[in-house]
Short mmCIF file of C-alpha atoms and ligand atoms in Angstrom, two decimals:
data_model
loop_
_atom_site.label_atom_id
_atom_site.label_comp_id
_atom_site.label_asym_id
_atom_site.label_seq_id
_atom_site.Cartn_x
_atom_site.Cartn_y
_atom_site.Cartn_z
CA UNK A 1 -78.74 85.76 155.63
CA UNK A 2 -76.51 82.78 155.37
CA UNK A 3 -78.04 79.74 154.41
CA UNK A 4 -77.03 76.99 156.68
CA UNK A 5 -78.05 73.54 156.08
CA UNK A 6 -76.86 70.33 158.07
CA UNK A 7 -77.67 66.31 157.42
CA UNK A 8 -77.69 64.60 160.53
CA UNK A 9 -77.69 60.61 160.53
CA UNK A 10 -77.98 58.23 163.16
CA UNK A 11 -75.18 56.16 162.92
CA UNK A 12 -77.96 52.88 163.98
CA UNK A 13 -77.38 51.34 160.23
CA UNK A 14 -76.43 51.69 156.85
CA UNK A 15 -77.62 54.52 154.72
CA UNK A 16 -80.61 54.03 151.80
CA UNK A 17 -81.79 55.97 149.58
CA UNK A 18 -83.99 57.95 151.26
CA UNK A 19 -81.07 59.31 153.56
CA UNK A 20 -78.91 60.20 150.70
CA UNK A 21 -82.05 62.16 149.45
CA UNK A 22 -82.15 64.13 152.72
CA UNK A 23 -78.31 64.90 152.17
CA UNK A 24 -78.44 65.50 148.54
CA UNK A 25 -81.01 68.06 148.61
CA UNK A 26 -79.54 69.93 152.06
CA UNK A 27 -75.98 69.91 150.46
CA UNK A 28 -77.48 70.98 147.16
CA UNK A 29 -79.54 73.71 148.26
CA UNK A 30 -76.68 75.21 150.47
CA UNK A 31 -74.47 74.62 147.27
CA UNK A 32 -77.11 76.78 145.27
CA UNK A 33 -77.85 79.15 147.95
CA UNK A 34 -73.75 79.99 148.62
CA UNK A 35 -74.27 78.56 151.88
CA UNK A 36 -72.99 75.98 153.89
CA UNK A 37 -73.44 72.55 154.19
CA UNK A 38 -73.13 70.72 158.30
CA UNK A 39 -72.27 67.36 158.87
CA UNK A 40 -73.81 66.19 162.60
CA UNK A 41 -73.58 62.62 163.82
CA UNK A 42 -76.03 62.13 166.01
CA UNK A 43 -74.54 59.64 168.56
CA UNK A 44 -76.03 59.52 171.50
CA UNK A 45 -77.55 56.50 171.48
CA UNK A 46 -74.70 54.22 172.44
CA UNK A 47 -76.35 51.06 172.57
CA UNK A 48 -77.81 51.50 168.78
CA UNK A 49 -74.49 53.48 167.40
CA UNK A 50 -71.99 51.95 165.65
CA UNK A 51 -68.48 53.61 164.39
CA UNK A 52 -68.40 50.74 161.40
CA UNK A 53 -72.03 53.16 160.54
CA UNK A 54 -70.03 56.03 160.70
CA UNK A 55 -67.07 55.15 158.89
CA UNK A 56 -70.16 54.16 156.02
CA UNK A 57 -71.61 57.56 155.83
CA UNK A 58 -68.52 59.42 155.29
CA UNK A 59 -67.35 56.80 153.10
CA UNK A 60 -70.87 56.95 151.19
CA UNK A 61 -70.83 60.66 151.46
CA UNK A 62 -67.69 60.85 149.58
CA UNK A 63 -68.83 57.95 146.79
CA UNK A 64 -71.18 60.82 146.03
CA UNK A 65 -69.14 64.05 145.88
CA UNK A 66 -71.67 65.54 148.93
CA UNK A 67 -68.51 67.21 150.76
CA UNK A 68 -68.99 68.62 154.10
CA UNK A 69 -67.73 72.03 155.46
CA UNK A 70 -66.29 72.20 158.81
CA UNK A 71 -65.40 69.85 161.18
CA UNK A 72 -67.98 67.05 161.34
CA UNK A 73 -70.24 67.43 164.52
CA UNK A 74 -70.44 64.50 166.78
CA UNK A 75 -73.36 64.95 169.16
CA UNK A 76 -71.41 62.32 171.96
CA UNK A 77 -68.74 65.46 172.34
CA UNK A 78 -71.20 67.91 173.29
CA UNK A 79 -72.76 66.09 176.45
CA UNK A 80 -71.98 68.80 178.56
CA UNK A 81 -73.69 71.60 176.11
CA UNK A 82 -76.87 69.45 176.55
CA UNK A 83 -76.73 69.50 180.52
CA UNK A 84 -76.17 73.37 180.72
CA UNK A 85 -79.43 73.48 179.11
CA UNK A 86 -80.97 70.74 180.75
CA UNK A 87 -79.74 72.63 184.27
CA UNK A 88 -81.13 76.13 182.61
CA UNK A 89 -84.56 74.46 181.64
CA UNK A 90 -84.57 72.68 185.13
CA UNK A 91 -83.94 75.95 187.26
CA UNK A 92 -86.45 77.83 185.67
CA UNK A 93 -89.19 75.08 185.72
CA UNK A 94 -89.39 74.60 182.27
CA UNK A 95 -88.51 70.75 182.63
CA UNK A 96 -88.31 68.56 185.53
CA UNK A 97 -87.00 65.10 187.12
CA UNK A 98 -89.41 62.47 186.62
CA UNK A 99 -89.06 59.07 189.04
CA UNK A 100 -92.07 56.99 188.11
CA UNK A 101 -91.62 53.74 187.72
CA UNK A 102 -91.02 51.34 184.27
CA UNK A 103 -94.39 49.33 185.67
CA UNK A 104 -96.17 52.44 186.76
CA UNK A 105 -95.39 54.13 182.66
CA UNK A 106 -96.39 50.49 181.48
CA UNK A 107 -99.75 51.22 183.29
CA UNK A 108 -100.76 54.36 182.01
CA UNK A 109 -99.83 53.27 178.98
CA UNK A 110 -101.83 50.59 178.91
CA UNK A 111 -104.84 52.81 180.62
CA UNK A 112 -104.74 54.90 177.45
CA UNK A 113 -104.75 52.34 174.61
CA UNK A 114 -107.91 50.70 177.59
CA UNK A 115 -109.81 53.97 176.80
CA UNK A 116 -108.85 54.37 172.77
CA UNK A 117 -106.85 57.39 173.80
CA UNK A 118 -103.16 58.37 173.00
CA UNK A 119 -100.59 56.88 175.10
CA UNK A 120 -99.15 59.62 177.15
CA UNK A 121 -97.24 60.22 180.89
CA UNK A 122 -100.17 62.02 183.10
CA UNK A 123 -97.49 64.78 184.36
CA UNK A 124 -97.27 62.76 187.86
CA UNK A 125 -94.20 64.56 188.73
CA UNK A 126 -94.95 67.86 187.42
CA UNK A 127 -94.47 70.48 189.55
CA UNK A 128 -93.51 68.32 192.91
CA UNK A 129 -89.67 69.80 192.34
CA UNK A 130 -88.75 65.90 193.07
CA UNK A 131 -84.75 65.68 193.84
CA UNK A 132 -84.35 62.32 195.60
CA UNK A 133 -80.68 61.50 195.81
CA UNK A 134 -79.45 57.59 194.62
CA UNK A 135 -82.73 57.11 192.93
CA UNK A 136 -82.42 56.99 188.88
CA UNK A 137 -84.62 59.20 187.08
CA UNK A 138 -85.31 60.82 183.66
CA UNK A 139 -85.39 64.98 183.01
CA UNK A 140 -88.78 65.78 181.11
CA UNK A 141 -89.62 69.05 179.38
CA UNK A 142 -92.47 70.64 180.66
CA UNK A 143 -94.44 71.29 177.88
CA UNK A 144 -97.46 72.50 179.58
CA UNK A 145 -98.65 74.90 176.87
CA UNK A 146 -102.09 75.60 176.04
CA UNK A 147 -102.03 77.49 172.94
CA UNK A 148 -101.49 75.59 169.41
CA UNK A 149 -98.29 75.11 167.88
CA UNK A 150 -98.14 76.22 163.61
CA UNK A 151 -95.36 76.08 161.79
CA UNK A 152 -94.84 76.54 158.14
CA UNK A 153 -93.48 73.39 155.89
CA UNK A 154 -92.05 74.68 152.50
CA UNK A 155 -93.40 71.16 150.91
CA UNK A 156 -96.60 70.49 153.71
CA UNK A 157 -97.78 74.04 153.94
CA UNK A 158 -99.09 75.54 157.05
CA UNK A 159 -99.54 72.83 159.71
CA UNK A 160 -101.03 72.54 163.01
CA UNK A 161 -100.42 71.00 166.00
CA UNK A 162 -102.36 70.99 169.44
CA UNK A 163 -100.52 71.13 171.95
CA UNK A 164 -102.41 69.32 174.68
CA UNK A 165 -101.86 66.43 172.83
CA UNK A 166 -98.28 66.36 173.46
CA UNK A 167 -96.94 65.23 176.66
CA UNK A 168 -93.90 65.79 178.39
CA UNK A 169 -91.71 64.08 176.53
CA UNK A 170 -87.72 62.88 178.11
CA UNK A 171 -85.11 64.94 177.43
CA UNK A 172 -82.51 63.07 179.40
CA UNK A 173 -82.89 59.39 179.69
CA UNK A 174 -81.82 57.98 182.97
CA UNK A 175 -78.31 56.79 181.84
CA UNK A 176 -77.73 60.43 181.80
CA UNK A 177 -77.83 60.17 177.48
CA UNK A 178 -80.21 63.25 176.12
CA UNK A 179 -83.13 62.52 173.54
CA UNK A 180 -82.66 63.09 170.01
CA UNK A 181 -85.71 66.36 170.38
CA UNK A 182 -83.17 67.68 172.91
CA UNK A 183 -80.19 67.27 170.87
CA UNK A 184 -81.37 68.91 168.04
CA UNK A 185 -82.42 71.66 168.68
CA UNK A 186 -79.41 72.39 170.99
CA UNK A 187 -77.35 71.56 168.23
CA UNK A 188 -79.21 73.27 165.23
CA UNK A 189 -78.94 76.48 167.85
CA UNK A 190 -75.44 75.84 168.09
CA UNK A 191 -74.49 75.49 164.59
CA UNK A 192 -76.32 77.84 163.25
CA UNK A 193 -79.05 76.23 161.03
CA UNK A 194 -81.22 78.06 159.26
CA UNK A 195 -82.82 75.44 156.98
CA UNK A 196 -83.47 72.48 157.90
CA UNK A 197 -84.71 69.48 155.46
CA UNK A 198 -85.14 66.10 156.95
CA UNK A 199 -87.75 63.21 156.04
CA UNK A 200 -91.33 63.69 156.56
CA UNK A 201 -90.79 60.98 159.52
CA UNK A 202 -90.04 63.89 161.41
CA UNK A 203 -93.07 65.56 161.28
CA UNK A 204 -94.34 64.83 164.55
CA UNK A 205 -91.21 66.01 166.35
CA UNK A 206 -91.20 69.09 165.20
CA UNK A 207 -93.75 70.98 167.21
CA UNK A 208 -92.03 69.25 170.45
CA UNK A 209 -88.77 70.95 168.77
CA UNK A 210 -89.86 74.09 168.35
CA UNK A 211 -91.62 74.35 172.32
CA UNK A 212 -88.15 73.19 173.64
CA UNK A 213 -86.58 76.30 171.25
CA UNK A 214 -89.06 78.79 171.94
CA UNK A 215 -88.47 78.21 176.17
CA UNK A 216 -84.61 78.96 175.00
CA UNK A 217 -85.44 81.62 173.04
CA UNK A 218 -83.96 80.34 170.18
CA UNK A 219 -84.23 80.99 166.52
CA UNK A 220 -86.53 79.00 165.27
CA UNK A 221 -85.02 77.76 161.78
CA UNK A 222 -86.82 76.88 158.12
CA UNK A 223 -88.03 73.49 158.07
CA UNK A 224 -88.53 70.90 154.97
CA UNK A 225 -89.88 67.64 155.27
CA UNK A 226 -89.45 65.46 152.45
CA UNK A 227 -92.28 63.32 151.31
CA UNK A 228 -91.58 59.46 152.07
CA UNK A 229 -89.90 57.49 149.85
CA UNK A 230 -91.74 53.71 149.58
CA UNK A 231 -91.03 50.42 148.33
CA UNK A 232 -92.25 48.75 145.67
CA UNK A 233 -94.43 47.33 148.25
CA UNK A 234 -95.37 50.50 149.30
CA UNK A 235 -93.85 50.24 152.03
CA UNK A 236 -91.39 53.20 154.10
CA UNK A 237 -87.81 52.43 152.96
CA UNK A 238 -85.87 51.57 156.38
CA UNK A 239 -82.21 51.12 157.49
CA UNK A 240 -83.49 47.75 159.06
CA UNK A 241 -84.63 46.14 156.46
CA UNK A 242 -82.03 47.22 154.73
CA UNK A 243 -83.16 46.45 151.17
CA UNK A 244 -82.13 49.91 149.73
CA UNK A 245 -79.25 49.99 151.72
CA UNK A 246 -76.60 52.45 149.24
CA UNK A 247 -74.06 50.31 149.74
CA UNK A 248 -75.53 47.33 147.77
CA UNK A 249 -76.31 49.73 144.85
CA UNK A 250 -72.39 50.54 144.97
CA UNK A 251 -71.48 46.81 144.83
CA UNK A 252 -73.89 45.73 142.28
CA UNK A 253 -72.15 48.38 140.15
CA UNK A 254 -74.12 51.53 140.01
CA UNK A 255 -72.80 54.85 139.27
CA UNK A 256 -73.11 57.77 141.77
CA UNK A 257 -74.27 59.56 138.97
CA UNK A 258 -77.27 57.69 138.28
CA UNK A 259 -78.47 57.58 141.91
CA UNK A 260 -78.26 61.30 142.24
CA UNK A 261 -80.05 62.10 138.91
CA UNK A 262 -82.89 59.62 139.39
CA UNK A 263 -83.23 61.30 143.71
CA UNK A 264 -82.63 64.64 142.13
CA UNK A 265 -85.74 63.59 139.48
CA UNK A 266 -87.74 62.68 142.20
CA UNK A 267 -87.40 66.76 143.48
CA UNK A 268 -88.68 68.21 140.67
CA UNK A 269 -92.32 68.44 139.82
CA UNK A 270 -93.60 68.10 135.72
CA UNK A 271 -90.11 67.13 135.21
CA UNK A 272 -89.11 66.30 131.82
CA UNK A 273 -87.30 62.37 132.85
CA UNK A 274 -85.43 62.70 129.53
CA UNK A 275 -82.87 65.04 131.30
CA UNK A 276 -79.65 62.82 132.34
CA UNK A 277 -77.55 66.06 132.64
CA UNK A 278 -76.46 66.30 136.44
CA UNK A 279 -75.22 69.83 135.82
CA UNK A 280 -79.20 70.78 134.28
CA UNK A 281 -80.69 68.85 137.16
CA UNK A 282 -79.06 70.41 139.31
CA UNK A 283 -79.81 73.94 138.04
CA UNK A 284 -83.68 73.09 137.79
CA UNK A 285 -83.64 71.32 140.83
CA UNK A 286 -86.06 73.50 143.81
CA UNK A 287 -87.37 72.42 146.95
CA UNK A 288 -90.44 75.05 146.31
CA UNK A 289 -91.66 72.31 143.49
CA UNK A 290 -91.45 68.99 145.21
CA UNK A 291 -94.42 67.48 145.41
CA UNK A 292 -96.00 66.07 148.91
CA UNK A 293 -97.24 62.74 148.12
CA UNK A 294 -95.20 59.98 148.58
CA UNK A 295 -92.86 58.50 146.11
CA UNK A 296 -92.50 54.94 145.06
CA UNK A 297 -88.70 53.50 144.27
CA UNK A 298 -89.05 52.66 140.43
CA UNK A 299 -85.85 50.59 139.59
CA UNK A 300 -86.22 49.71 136.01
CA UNK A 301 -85.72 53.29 136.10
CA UNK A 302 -82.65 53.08 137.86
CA UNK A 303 -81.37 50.32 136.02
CA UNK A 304 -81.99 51.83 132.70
CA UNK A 305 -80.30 55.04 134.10
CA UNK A 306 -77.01 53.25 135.09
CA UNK A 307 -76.91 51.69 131.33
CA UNK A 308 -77.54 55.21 130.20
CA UNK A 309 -74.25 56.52 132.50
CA UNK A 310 -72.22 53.77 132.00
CA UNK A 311 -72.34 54.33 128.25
CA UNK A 312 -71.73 58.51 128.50
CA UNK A 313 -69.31 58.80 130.89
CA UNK A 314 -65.77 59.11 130.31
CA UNK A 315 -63.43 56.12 129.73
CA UNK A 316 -61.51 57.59 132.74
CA UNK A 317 -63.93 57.74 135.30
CA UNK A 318 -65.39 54.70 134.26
CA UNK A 319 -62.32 53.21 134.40
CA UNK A 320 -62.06 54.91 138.43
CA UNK A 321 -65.14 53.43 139.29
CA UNK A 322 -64.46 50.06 137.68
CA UNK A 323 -61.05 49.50 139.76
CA UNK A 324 -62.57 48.03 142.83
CA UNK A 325 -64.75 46.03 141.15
CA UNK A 326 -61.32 44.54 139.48
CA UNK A 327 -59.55 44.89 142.53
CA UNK A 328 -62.21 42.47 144.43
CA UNK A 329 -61.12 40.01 142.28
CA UNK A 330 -57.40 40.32 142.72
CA UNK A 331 -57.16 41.40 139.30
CA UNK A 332 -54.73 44.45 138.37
CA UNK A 333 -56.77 46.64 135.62
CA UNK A 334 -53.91 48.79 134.54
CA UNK A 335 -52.37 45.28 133.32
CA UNK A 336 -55.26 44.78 131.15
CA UNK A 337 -54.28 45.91 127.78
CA UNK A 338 -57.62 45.56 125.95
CA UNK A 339 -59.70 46.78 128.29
CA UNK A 340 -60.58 49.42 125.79
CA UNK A 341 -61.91 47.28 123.36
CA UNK A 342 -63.82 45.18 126.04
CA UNK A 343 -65.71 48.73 127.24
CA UNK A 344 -66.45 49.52 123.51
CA UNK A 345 -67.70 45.88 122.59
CA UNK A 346 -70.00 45.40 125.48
CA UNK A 347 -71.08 48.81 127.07
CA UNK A 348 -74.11 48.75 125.02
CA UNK A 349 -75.29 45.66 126.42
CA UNK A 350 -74.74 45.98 129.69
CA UNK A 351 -76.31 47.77 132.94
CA UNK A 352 -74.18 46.92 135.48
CA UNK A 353 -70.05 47.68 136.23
CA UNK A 354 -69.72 44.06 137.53
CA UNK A 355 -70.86 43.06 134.02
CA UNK A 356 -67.86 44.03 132.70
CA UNK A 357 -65.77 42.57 135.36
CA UNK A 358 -67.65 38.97 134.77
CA UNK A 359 -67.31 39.26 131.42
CA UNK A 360 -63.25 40.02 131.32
CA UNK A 361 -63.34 36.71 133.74
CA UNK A 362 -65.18 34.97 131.46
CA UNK A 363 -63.07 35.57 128.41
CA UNK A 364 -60.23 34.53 130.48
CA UNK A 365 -60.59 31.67 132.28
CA UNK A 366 -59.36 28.55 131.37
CA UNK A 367 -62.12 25.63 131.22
CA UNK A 368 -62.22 22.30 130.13
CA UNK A 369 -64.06 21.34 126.44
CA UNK A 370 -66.56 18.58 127.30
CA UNK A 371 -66.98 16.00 124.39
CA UNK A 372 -70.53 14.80 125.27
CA UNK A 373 -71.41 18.26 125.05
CA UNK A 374 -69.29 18.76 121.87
CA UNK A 375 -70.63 15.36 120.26
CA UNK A 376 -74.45 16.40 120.85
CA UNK A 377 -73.80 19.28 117.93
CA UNK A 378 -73.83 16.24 115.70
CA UNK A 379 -71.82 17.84 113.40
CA UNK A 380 -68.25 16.96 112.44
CA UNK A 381 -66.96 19.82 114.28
CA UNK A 382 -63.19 18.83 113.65
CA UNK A 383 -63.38 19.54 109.83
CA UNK A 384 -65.55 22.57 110.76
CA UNK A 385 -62.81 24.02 113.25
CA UNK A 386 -59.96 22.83 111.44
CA UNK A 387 -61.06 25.10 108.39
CA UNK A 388 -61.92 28.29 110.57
CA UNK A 389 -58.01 27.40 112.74
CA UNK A 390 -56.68 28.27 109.05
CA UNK A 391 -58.66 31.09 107.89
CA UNK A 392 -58.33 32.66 111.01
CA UNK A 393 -54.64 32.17 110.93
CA UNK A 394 -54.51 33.66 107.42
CA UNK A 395 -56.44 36.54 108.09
CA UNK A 396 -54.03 39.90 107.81
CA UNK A 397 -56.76 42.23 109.52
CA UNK A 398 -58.63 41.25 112.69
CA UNK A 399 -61.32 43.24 112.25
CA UNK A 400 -65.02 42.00 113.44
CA UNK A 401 -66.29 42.63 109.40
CA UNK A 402 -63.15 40.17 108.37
CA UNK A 403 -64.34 37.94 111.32
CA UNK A 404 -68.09 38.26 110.55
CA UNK A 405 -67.34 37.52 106.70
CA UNK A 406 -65.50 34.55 107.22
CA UNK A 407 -68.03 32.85 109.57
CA UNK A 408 -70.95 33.67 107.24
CA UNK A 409 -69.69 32.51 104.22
CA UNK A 410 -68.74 29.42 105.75
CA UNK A 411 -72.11 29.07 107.09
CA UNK A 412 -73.72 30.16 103.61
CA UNK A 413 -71.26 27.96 101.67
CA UNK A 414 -72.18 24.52 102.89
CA UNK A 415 -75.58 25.36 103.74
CA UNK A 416 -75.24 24.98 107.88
CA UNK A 417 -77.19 26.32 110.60
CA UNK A 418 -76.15 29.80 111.73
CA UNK A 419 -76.96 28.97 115.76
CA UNK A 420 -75.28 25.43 115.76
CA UNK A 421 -72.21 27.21 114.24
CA UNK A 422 -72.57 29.94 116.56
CA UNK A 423 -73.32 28.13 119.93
CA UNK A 424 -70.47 25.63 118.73
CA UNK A 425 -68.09 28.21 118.34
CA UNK A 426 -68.59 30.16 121.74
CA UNK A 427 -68.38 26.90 123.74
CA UNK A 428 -64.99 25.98 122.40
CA UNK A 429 -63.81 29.87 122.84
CA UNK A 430 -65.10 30.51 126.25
CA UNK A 431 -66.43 27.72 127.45
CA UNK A 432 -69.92 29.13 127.18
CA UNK A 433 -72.70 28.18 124.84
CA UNK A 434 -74.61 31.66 125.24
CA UNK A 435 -74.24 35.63 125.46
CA UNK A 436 -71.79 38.48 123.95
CA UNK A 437 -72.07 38.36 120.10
CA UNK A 438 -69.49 35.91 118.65
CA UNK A 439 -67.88 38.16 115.76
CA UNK A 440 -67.40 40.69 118.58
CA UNK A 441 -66.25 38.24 120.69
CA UNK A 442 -63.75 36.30 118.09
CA UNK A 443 -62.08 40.42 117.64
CA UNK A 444 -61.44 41.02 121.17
CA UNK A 445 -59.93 37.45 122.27
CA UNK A 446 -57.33 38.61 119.32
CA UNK A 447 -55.85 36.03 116.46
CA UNK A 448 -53.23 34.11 119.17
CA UNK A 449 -55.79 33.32 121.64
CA UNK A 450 -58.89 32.27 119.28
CA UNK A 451 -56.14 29.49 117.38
CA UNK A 452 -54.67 28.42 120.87
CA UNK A 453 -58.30 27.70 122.19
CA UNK A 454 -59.58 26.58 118.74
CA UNK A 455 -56.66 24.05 118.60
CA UNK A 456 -57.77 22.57 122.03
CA UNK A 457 -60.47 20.51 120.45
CA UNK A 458 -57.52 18.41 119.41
CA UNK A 459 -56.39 17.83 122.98
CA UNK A 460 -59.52 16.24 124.30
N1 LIG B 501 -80.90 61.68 163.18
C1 LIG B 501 -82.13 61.81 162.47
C2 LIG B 501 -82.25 60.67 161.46
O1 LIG B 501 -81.29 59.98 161.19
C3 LIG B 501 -82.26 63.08 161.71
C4 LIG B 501 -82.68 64.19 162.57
C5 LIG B 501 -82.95 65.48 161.89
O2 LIG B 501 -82.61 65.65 160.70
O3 LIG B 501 -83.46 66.35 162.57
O4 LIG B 501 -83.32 60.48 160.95
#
């Protein structure tokens, strides 16, 4: 059998992490299984949907390498598949139009949470074969089963649901828009699904799923739910809150890499963490060892996973992923000519891409030398500068041991402190007391540009 797989976002907000889990594993496991891997934009809801969502996904979908096959499958284009059904399930009495009123649902609503029971429509239009014309109604499925409904979860096992305890839920709203249940399983019919792996949020709408296939005689396909991914509140990880929202991992300068191995670590039970190797994880990765309990977002681990990236990448691609950061700030990186020597001097410090970005910004503004700050040194920093303007000058190989030796022996020589000397120096060459290590520092600016900005001390 061909294994089909298909992720299927609302386009109601931006993606987090726990969405790009749900696509990662579905793409991976059709990659793994030589299947093939559905995109399906579930649209319908036109008052939540938004195209500047949609754009997003594919946009995010790409960031991450998770190609598509096919067309992509927009649910809004398929309105009229839904109401052949709708009209097939209506003329055999397997659904039905519902007219009660918003005040009269609000009611038994409000009868049920009254007597501690589970809010649910009492089937008031069951079975009357309603069809008043100009009135506005909804289509429900009648799902008056008696017998229990079991499927099996590859991660949740054998579960059981009681049928009785579902009602009859809407499958067409009364703006003529069909219900996500609906859609679904049309769709996964249509497409033919055979696995499907969405979050465990979707538990509960399974069993409604799988009446509304079985009265179409459909196929009823595989089905993984993915344990919830929480906060570190402990809390579920939504598009509303929009903390974990992909795209703010992007622009804080993470590397697709190190979201997909730390979601692909979260799949894989007694897993040995020290593993950073996509291609391994992706080898070891299997949905038969994920582990049901929920998982909790750790992201000092996802920090110290970008730093680990960053640093064993290649120069190219880090150099691809670094270009928008540059471009943001109007700055053309193929005109930077050290930007070699800036990776190598500060990769191992850093955890971030917009580090380095900051940092080349840093080294290259222009700033104005303050003297109150320069006169609280209390040290005669003119004779101090003056001496390093000429050994710098004289030195034949810029090299950060050269560098290092002449500002230690300096230091050593007339018995000064190393931090004054230090903090002094850094202020007058970027403007900034603290941070990258000065002999590092002195090599990248380059000879020209430490004696220009050591010679503005002279100009204040
Ligand atoms: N559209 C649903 C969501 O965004 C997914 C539905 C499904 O995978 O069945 O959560």
């Amino acid at each position: 059998m061909n294994i089909i797989t298909r992720f299927a976002p609302s386009p109601t907000g931006y993606l987090h992490l726990g969405n790009i889990r749900v696509a990662l594993y579905s793409w991976l496991f059709a990659r793994n299984n030589n299947g093939k891997f559905f995109l399906r934009i579930e649209d319908t809801d036109f008052e939540r949907c938004n195209k500047k969502y949609i754009d997003n996904i594919l946009y995010l979908l790409d960031w991450f390498g998770l190609y598509w096959d096919n067309e992509i499958y927009f649910q809004s284009k398929n309105i009229d598949l839904y109401n052949y059904y709708i009209d097939l399930l209506l003329n055999n009495n397997l659904a039905y139009k519902c007219y009660c009123s918003f005040e009269r649902l609000i009611n038994i609503r409000k009868n049920c949470i009254l007597n501690n029971k589970k809010p649910k429509y009492d089937n008031y239009c069951r079975n009357k074969n309603l069809n008043y014309k100009n009135i506005k109604y909804v289509v429900r499925f009648n799902n008056s089963f008696n017998n229990n409904i079991k499927f099996n979860d590859l991660i949740f096992g054998n579960l059981n649901f009681k049928n009785k305890e579902l009602d009859d839920f809407i499958i067409r709203r009364s703006n003529g828009f069909p219900t996500y249940n609906f859609c679904v399983v049309i769709d996964d019919n249509n497409m033919l699904v055979t696995n499907i792996i969405r979050g465990s949020e979707h538990i509960n709408n399974t069993p409604k799923q799988i009446n509304l296939l079985n009265s179409l005689n459909f196929k009823k396909p595989k089905y993984v739910h993915l344990p919830i991914i929480l906060d570190k509140h402990k809390k579920k990880l939504s598009k509303r809150n929009n903390v974990y929202n992909i795209n703010k991992y992007i622009k804080k300068g993470y590397l697709p890499y190190t979201l997909i191995s730390y979601l692909l670590k979260l799949g894989i039970s007694n897993n040995n963490l020290e593993i950073n190797n996509i291609k391994k994880l992706k080898n070891i990765f299997n949905l038969n060892n994920i582990n049901k309990s929920p998982c909790i977002i750790d992201n000092k681990k996802i920090i110290s996973l970008n730093k680990y990236y960053i640093n064993n990448i290649s120069y190219n691609k880090l150099k691809f992923y670094l270009k928008p950061f540059f471009l943001k700030k109007n700055i053309n990186m193929n005109k930077i000519n050290n930007l070699y020597e800036i990776f190598f001097i500060i990769l191992e410090r850093i955890y971030y891409l917009n580090e380095i970005v900051n940092f080349y910004i840093l080294i290259n503004t222009s700033f104005k030398l303050d003297l109150n700050i320069l006169n609280k040194f209390n040290i005669n920093f003119y004779i101090i500068i003056k001496y390093f303007i000429k050994k710098f000058y004289l030195l034949s190989l810029w090299s950060i041991q050269n560098i290092k030796n002449i500002v230690n022996n300096y230091i050593n020589n007339f018995n000064l402190k190393k931090q004054c000397i230090f903090i002094l120096l850094r202020y007058i060459l970027i403007g900034n007391k603290h941070g990258i290590d000065l002999f590092k520092l002195i090599f990248i600016l380059k000879k020209k540009q430490v004696l220009l900005r050591l010679n503005n001390i002279y100009k204040i």
